[in-house]
Short mmCIF file of C-alpha atoms in Angstrom, two decimals:
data_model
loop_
_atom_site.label_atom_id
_atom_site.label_comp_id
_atom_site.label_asym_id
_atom_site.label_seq_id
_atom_site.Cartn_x
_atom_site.Cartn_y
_atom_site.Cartn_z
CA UNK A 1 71.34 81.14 99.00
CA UNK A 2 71.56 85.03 98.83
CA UNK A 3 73.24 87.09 96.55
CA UNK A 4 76.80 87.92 96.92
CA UNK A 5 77.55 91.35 98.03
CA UNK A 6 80.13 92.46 95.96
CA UNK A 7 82.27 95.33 98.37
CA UNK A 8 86.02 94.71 98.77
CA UNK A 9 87.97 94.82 102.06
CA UNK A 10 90.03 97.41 102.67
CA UNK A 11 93.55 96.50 103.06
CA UNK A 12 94.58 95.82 106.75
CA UNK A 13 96.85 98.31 108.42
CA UNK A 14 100.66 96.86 109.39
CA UNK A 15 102.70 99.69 111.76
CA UNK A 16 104.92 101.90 109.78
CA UNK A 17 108.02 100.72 111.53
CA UNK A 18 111.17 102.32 112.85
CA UNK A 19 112.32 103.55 109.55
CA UNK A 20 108.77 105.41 108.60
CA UNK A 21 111.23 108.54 108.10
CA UNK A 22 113.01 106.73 104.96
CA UNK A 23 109.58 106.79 103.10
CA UNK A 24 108.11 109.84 104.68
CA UNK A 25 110.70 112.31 105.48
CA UNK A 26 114.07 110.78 104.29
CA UNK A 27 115.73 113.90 105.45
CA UNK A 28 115.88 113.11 108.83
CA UNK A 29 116.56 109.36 107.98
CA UNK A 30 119.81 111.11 106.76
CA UNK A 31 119.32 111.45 103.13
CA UNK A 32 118.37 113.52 100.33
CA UNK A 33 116.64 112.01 97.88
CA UNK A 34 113.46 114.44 96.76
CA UNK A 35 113.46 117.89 95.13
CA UNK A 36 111.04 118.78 97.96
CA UNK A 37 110.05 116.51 100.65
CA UNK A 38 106.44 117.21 101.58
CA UNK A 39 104.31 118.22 104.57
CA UNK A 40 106.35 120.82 105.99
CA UNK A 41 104.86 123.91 105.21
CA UNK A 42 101.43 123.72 106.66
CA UNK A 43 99.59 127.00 106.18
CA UNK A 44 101.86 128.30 103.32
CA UNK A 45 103.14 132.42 103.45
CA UNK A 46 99.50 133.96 102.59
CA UNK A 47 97.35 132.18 105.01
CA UNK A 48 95.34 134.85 106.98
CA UNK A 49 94.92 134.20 110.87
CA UNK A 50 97.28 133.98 114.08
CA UNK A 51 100.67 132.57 113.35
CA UNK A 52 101.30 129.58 116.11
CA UNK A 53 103.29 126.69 116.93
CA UNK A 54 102.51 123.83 118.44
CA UNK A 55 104.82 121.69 120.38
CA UNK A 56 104.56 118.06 122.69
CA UNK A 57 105.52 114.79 122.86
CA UNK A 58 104.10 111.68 122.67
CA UNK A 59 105.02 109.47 125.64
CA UNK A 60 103.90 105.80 126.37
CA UNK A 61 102.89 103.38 129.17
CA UNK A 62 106.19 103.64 130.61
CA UNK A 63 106.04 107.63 130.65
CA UNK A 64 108.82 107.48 128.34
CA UNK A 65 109.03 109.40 125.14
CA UNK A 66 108.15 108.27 121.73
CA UNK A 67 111.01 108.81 119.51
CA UNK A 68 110.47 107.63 116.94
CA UNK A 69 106.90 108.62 116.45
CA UNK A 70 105.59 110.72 113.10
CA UNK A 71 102.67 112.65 113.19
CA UNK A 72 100.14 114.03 110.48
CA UNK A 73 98.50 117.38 111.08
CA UNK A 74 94.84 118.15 109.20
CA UNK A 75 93.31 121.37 109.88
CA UNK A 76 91.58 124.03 107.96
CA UNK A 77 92.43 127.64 107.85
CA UNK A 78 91.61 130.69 109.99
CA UNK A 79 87.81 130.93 108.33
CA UNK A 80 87.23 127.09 109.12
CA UNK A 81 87.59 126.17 105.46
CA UNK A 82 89.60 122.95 104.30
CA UNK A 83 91.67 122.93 101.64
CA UNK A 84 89.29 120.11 99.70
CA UNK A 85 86.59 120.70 96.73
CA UNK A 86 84.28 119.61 100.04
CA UNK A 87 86.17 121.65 102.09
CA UNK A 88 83.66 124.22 102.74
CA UNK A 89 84.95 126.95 100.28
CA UNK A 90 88.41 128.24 99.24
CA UNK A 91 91.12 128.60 100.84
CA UNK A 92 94.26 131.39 100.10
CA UNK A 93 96.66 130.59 97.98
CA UNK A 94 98.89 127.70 98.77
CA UNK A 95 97.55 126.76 102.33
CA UNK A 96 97.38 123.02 102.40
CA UNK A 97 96.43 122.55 106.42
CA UNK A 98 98.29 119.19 105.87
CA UNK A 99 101.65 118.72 107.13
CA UNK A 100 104.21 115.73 108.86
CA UNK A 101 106.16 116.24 111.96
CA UNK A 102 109.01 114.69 112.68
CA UNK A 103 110.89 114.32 116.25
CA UNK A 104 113.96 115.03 117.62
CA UNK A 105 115.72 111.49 117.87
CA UNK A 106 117.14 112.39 120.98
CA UNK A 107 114.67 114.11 123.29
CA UNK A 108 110.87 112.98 121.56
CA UNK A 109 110.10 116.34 120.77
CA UNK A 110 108.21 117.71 118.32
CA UNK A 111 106.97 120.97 117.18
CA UNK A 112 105.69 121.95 114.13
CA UNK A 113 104.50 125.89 113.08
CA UNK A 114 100.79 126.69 111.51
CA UNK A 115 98.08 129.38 111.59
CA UNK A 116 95.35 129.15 114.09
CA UNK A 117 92.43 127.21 112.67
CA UNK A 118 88.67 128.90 113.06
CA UNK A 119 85.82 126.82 113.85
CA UNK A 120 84.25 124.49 111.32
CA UNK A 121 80.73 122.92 110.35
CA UNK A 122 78.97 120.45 112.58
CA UNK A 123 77.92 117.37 111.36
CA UNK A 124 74.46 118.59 110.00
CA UNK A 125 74.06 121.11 112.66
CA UNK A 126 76.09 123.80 114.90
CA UNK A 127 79.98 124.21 114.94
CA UNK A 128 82.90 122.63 115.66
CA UNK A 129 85.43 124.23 117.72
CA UNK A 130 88.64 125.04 116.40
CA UNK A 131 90.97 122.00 116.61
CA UNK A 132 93.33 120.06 114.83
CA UNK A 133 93.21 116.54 113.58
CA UNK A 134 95.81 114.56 114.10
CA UNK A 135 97.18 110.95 112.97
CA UNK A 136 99.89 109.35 114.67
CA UNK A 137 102.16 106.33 113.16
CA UNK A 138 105.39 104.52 114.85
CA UNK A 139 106.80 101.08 115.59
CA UNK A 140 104.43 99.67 118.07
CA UNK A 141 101.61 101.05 116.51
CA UNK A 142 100.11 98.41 114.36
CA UNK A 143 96.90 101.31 113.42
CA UNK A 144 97.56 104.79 113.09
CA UNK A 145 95.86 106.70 115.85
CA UNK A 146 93.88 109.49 115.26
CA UNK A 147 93.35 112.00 117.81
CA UNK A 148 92.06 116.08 117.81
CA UNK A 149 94.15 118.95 119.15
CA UNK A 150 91.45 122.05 120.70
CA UNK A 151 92.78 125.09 122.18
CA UNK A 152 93.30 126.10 125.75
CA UNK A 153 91.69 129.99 124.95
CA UNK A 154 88.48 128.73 123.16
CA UNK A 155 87.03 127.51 126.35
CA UNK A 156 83.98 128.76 124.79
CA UNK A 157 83.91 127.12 121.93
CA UNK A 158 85.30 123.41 123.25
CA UNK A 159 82.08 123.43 125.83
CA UNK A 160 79.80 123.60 122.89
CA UNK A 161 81.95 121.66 120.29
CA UNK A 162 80.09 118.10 119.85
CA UNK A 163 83.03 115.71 119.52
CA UNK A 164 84.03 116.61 122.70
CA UNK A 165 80.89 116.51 124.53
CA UNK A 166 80.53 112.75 123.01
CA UNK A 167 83.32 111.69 125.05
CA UNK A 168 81.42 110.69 128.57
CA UNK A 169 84.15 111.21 130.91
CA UNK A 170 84.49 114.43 131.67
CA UNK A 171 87.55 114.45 132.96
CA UNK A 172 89.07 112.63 129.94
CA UNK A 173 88.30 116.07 127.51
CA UNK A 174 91.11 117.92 129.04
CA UNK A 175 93.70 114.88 127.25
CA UNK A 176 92.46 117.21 124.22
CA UNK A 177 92.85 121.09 124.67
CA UNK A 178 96.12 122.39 124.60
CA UNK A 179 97.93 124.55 126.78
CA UNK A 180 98.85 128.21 125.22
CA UNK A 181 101.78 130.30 126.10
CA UNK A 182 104.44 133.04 125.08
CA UNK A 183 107.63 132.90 124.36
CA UNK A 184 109.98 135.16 122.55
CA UNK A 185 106.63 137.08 121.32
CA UNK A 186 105.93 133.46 119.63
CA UNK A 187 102.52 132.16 120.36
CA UNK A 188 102.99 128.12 121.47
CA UNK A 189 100.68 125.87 122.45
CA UNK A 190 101.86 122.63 124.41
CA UNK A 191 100.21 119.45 123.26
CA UNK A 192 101.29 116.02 124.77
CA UNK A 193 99.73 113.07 123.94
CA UNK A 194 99.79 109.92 125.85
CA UNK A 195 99.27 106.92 124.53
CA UNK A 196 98.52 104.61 127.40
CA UNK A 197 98.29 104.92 131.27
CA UNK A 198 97.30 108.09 133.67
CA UNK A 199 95.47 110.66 131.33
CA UNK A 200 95.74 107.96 128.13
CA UNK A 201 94.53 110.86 125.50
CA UNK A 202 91.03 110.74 124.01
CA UNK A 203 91.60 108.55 120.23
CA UNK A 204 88.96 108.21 117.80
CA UNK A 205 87.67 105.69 115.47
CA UNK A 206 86.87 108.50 112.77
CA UNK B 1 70.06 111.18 91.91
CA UNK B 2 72.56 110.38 95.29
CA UNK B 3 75.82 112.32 96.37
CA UNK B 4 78.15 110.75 98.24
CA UNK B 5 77.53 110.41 102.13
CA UNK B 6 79.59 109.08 105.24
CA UNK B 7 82.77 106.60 104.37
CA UNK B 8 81.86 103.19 105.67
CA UNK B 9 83.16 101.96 109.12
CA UNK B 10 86.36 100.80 109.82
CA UNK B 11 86.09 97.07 110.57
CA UNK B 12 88.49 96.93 113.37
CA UNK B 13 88.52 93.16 113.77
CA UNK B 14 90.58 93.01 109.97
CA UNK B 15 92.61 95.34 111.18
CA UNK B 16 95.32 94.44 113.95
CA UNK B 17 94.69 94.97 117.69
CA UNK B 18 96.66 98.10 119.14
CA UNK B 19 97.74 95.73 121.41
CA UNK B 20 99.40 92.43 120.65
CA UNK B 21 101.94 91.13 123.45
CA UNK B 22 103.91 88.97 120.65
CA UNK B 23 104.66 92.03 119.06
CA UNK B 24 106.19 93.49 122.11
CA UNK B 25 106.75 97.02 121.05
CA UNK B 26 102.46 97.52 120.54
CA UNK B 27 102.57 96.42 124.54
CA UNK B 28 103.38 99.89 125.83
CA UNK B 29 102.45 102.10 122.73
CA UNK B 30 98.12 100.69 122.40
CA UNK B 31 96.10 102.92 124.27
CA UNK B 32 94.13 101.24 126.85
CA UNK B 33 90.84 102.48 126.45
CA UNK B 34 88.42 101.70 124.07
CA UNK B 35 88.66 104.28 120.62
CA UNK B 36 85.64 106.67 120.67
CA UNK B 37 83.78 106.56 117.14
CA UNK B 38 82.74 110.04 116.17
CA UNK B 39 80.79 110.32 112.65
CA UNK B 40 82.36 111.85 109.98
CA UNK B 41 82.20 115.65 109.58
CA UNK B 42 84.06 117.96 107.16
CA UNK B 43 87.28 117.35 108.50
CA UNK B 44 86.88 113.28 108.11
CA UNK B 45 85.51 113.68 104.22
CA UNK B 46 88.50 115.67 103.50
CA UNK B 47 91.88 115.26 103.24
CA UNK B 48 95.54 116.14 101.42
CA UNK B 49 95.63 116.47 97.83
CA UNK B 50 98.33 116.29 95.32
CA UNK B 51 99.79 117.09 92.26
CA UNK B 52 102.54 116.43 89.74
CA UNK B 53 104.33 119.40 91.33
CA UNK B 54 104.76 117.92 94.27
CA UNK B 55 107.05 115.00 92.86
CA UNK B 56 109.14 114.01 89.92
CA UNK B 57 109.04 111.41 87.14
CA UNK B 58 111.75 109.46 89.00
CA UNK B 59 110.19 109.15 92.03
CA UNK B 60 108.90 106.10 91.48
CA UNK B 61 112.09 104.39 90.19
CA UNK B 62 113.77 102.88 92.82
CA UNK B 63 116.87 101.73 90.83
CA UNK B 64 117.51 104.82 89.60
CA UNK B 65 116.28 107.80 91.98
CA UNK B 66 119.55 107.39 94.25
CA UNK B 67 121.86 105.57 92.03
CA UNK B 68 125.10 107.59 90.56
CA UNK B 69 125.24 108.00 86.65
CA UNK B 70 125.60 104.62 85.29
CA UNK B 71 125.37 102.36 88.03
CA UNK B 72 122.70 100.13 89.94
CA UNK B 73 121.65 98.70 93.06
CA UNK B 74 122.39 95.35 93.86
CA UNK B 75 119.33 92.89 93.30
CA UNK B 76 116.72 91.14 91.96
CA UNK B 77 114.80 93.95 89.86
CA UNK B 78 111.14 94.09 90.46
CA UNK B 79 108.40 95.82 89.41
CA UNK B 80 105.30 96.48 91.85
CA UNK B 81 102.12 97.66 90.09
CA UNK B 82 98.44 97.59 91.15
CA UNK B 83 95.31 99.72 91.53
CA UNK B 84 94.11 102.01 94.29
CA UNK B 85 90.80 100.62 95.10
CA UNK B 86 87.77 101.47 97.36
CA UNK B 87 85.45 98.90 99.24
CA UNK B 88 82.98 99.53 96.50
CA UNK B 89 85.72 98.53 93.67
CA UNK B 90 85.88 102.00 92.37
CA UNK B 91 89.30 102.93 91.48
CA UNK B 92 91.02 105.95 93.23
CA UNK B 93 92.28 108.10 91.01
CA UNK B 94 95.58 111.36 91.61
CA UNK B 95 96.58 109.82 95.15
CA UNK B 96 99.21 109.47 96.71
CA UNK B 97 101.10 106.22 97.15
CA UNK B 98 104.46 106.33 99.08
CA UNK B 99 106.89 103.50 99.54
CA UNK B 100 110.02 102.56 101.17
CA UNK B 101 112.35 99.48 101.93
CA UNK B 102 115.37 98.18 103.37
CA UNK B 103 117.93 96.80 99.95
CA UNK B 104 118.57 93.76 98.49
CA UNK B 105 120.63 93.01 101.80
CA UNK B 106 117.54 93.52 104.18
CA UNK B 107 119.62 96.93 105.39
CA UNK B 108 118.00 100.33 105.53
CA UNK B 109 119.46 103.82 104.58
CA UNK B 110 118.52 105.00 108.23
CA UNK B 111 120.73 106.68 110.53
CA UNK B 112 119.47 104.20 112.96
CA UNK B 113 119.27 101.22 111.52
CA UNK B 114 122.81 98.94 112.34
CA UNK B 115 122.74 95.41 110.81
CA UNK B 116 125.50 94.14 109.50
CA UNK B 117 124.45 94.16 106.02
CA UNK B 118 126.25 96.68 103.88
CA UNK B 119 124.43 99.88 102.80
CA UNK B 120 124.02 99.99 98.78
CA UNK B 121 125.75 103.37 97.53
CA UNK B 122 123.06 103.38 94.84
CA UNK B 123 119.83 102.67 96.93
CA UNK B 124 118.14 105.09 98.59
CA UNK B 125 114.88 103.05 99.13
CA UNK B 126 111.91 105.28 98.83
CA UNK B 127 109.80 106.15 95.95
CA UNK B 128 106.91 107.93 95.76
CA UNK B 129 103.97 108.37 92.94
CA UNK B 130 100.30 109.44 92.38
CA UNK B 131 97.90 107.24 90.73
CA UNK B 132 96.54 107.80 87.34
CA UNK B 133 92.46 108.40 86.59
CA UNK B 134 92.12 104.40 86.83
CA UNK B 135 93.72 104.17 90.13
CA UNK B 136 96.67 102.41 88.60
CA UNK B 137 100.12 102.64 90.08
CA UNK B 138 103.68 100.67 89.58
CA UNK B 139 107.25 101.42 91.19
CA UNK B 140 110.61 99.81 89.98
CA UNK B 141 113.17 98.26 92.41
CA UNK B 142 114.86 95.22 94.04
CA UNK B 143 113.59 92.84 96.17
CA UNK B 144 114.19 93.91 99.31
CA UNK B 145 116.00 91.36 101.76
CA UNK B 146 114.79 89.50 105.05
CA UNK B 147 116.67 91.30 108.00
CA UNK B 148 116.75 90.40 111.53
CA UNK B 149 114.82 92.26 114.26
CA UNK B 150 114.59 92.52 118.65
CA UNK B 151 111.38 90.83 119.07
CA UNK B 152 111.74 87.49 120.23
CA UNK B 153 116.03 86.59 119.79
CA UNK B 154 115.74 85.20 116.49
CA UNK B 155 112.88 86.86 115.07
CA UNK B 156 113.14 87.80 111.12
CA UNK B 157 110.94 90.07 108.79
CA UNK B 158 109.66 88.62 105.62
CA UNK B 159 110.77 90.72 102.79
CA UNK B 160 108.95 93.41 102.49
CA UNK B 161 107.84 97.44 101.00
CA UNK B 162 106.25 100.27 103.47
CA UNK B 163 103.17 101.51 101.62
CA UNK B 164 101.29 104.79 102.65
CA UNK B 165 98.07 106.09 100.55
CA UNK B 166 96.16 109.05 101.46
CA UNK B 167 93.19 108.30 99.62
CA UNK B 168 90.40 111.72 99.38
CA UNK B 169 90.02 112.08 102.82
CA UNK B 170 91.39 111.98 106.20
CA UNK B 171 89.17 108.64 107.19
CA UNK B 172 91.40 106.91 104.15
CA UNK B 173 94.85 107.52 105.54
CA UNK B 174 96.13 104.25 105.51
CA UNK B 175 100.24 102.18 106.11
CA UNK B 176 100.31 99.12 105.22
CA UNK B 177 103.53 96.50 104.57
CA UNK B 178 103.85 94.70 101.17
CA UNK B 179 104.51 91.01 101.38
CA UNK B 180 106.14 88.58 98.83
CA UNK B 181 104.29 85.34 97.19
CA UNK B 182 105.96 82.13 98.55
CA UNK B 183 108.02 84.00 101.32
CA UNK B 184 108.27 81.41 104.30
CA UNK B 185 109.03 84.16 106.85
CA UNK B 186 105.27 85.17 106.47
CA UNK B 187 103.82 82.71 108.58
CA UNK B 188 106.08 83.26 111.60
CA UNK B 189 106.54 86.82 111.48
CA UNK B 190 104.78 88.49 114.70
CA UNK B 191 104.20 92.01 112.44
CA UNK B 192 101.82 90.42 109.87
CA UNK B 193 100.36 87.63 112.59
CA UNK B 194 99.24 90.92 114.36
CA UNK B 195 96.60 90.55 111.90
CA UNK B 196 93.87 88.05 112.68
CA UNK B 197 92.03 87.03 109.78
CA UNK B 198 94.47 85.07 107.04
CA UNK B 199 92.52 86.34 104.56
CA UNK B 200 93.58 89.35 105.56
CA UNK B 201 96.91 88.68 105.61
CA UNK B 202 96.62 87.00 102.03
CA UNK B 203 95.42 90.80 101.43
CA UNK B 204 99.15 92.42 101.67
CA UNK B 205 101.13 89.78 99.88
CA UNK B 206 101.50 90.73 96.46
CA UNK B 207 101.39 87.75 93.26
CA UNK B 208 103.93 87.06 91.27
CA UNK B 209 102.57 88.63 87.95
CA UNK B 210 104.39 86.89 85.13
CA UNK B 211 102.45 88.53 82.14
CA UNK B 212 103.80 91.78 83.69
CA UNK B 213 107.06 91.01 84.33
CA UNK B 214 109.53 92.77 81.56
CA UNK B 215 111.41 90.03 79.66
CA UNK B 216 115.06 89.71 79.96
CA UNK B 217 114.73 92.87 82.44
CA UNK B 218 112.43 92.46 85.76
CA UNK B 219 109.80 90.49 87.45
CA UNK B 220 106.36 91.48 88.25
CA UNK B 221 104.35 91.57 91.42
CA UNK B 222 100.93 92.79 91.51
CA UNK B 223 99.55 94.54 94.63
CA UNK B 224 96.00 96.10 94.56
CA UNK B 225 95.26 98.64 97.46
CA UNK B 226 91.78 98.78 99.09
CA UNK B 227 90.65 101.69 101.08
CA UNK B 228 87.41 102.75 103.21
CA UNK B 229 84.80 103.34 100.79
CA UNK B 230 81.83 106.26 100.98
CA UNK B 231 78.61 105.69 101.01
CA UNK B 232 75.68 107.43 98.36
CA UNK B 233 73.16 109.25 100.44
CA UNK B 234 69.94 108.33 98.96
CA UNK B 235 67.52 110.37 101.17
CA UNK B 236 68.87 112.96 103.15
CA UNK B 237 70.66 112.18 106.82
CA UNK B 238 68.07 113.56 109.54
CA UNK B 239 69.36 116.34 111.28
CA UNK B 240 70.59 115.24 114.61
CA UNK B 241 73.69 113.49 115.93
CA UNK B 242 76.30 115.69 115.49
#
């Protein structure tokens, strides 16, 4: 005999289902039902730093689009700071760097508008390049699936950043850095994310 | 004295597979390759907060948040209640806890959902509340129904309640289904048997909780909510890794 050890087990995922909106964002189930729903407003009207949007799809083994797919964005603000007491320090006034996106039933697409986010603390060491963290929930998916958006313009910055130089395939970091452009003076950066077959995108156990 | 460290590993094999070919929408949406495990940095430890201005009192009353002045849904009134726990039995305190649920018909307010079963004018089927400092939680509602889904041609879900927690940090972000004591669609149902372990599954269905039940009124279910727990750093980590 040994002693018991005493830790629970944490409960075991189950997929969130087609109807993930109802709970989540019941506006685009096709009701209103909250005085605010929540995770839209990412970096709030005083957060300091480049004003972007991001846009994708998430598309699976067939190369079809995900419709019904809801996403979580995580990021901190332009100085690298989260909004968290271990966050790193404070952030301005109403910036939450959390926020849900939602797709267009129809198409798959997705898009949702943020500041840039500056690089962040290693580990115990060095710095992170700017990215996003990402967590991705659907029918289908029985575990949400987390996953890290870099930036196509910090080239810099992703060669040194240590997350992706843990992932041994070279050719496998580029599932992760997305693609900047203009349009209509807006500043977008393209982000698809592929959840099986040619150029499956990078996901991490975190 | 020791500070909190690193959250504990996920054990994957409690969790489902991503893929599970008799749950035939996972074939084409599990990534192939194996997940990469990165440590946890700042942006794992942290995560979402929220407050009591981000929802209201009736958020977490099912039968009344969407029902006109007066009226009810339809159904057998229940009340879920529990405790947000971590791994190390501590309970999690201000979080969020989300729900949502077809009716008492097994038919969801969802612009895309089509089964025959009538929509309830006075169920919207979501709720949504924060834990107090002892982790504790409870919703009011109705049972929701068993409803039939494309899997195999007669496949049906057990009845059941969507449940999302955010925990402190990003590495706690956790869905999960509520199940019913007694339900015999359990066993059979290819959503839950994506999970291995029965104990597992004996995890996510909630007891019938007679001392809590509200006499003449509702019945009670309990259902407790485990996430990752954290570690206490007791020396400090070396300085390499990332």
């Amino acid at each position: 005999m040994t002693q018991a050890l005493d830790y629970l087990k944490e409960s075991p995922s189950q997929t969130a289902g087609p109807y993930v909106h109802i709970g989540l964002a019941p506006g685009a189930a096709g009701f209103d039902i909250y005085r605010q729903e929540l995770g839209w407003d990412i970096a709030g009207p005083n957060a300091k730093g480049e004003r972007i949007r991001i846009e994708g799809v998430v598309i699976d083994g067939t190369g079809s689009p995900v419709k019904d797919v809801l996403l979580e964005a995580w990021q901190a603000n332009a100085d690298g700071i989260y909004a968290h007491p271990e966050g790193g320090g404070d952030v301005e006034d109403g910036f939450r760097g959390w926020g849900r996106v939602i797709t267009d039933f129809a198409t798959g697409e997705w898009a949702f508008d943020t500041v840039k986010p500056g690089s962040t603390a290693g580990r115990n060491v060095g710095t992170q390049a700017p990215h996003i963290n990402l967590w991705i929930v659907a029918r289908g998916i029985n575990i949400g699936l987390n996953t890290r958006l870099y930036f196509d313009d910090e080239a810099e910055a992703n060669a040194a950043d240590p997350v992706l130089n843990i992932i041994e395939w070279e050719r496998r970091r580029a599932t992760l850095i997305a693609k900047r452009s203009e349009r209509d003076g807006q500043v977008v950066y393209r982000f698809d994310i592929r959840l099986q077959g040619e150029d499956e995108t990078v996901f991490f156990d975190i | 004295m020791t500070k909190p460290g690193e959250y504990y590993q996920r054990d994957r094999m409690w969790h489902p597979p991503a893929y599970d070919k008799d749950y035939k929408t996972s074939v084409s949406r599990s990534p192939k390759y194996s997940l990469i495990s990165l440590q946890n940095s700042v942006g794992e430890i942290t995560g979402p907060r929220f407050g009591h201005n981000d929802i209201d009192p009736l958020d977490n009353d099912l039968i009344k948040n969407y029902a006109q002045p007066g009226e009810s849904p339809i159904g057998e009134r229940i009340v879920v209640h529990g405790r947000v726990l971590d791994e190390n039995g501590r309970p999690v305190p201000n979080t969020l806890v989300e729900v949502w649920q077809a009716n008492a018909g097994g038919r969801y307010r969802h612009k895309k959902d089509t089964y025959l079963a009538p929509i309830d004018p006075n169920f919207g089927g979501c709720g949504r509340t924060l834990t107090d400092e002892n982790g504790y939680y409870f919703f009011r509602t109705v049972k929701p129904g068993a409803y039939p889904w494309r899997n195999w041609v007669n496949d049906w879900r057990p009845a059941h309640i969507h449940v999302s927690v955010f925990g402190h940090s990003f590495t706690q972000r956790l869905i999960t289904q509520l199940y019913f004591e007694g339900d015999p669609l359990i066993a059979s149902c290819p959503i839950v048997n994506t999970i291995r372990d029965k104990a597992a599954i004996g995890q996510l269905v909630a007891a019938l909780d007679r001392n809590a039940s509200i006499p003449l009124d509702s019945i009670a279910y309990k259902f407790d909510i485990v996430l990752r727990g954290r570690r206490s750093t007791m020396f400090e980590n070396r300085l390499e890794g990332n």
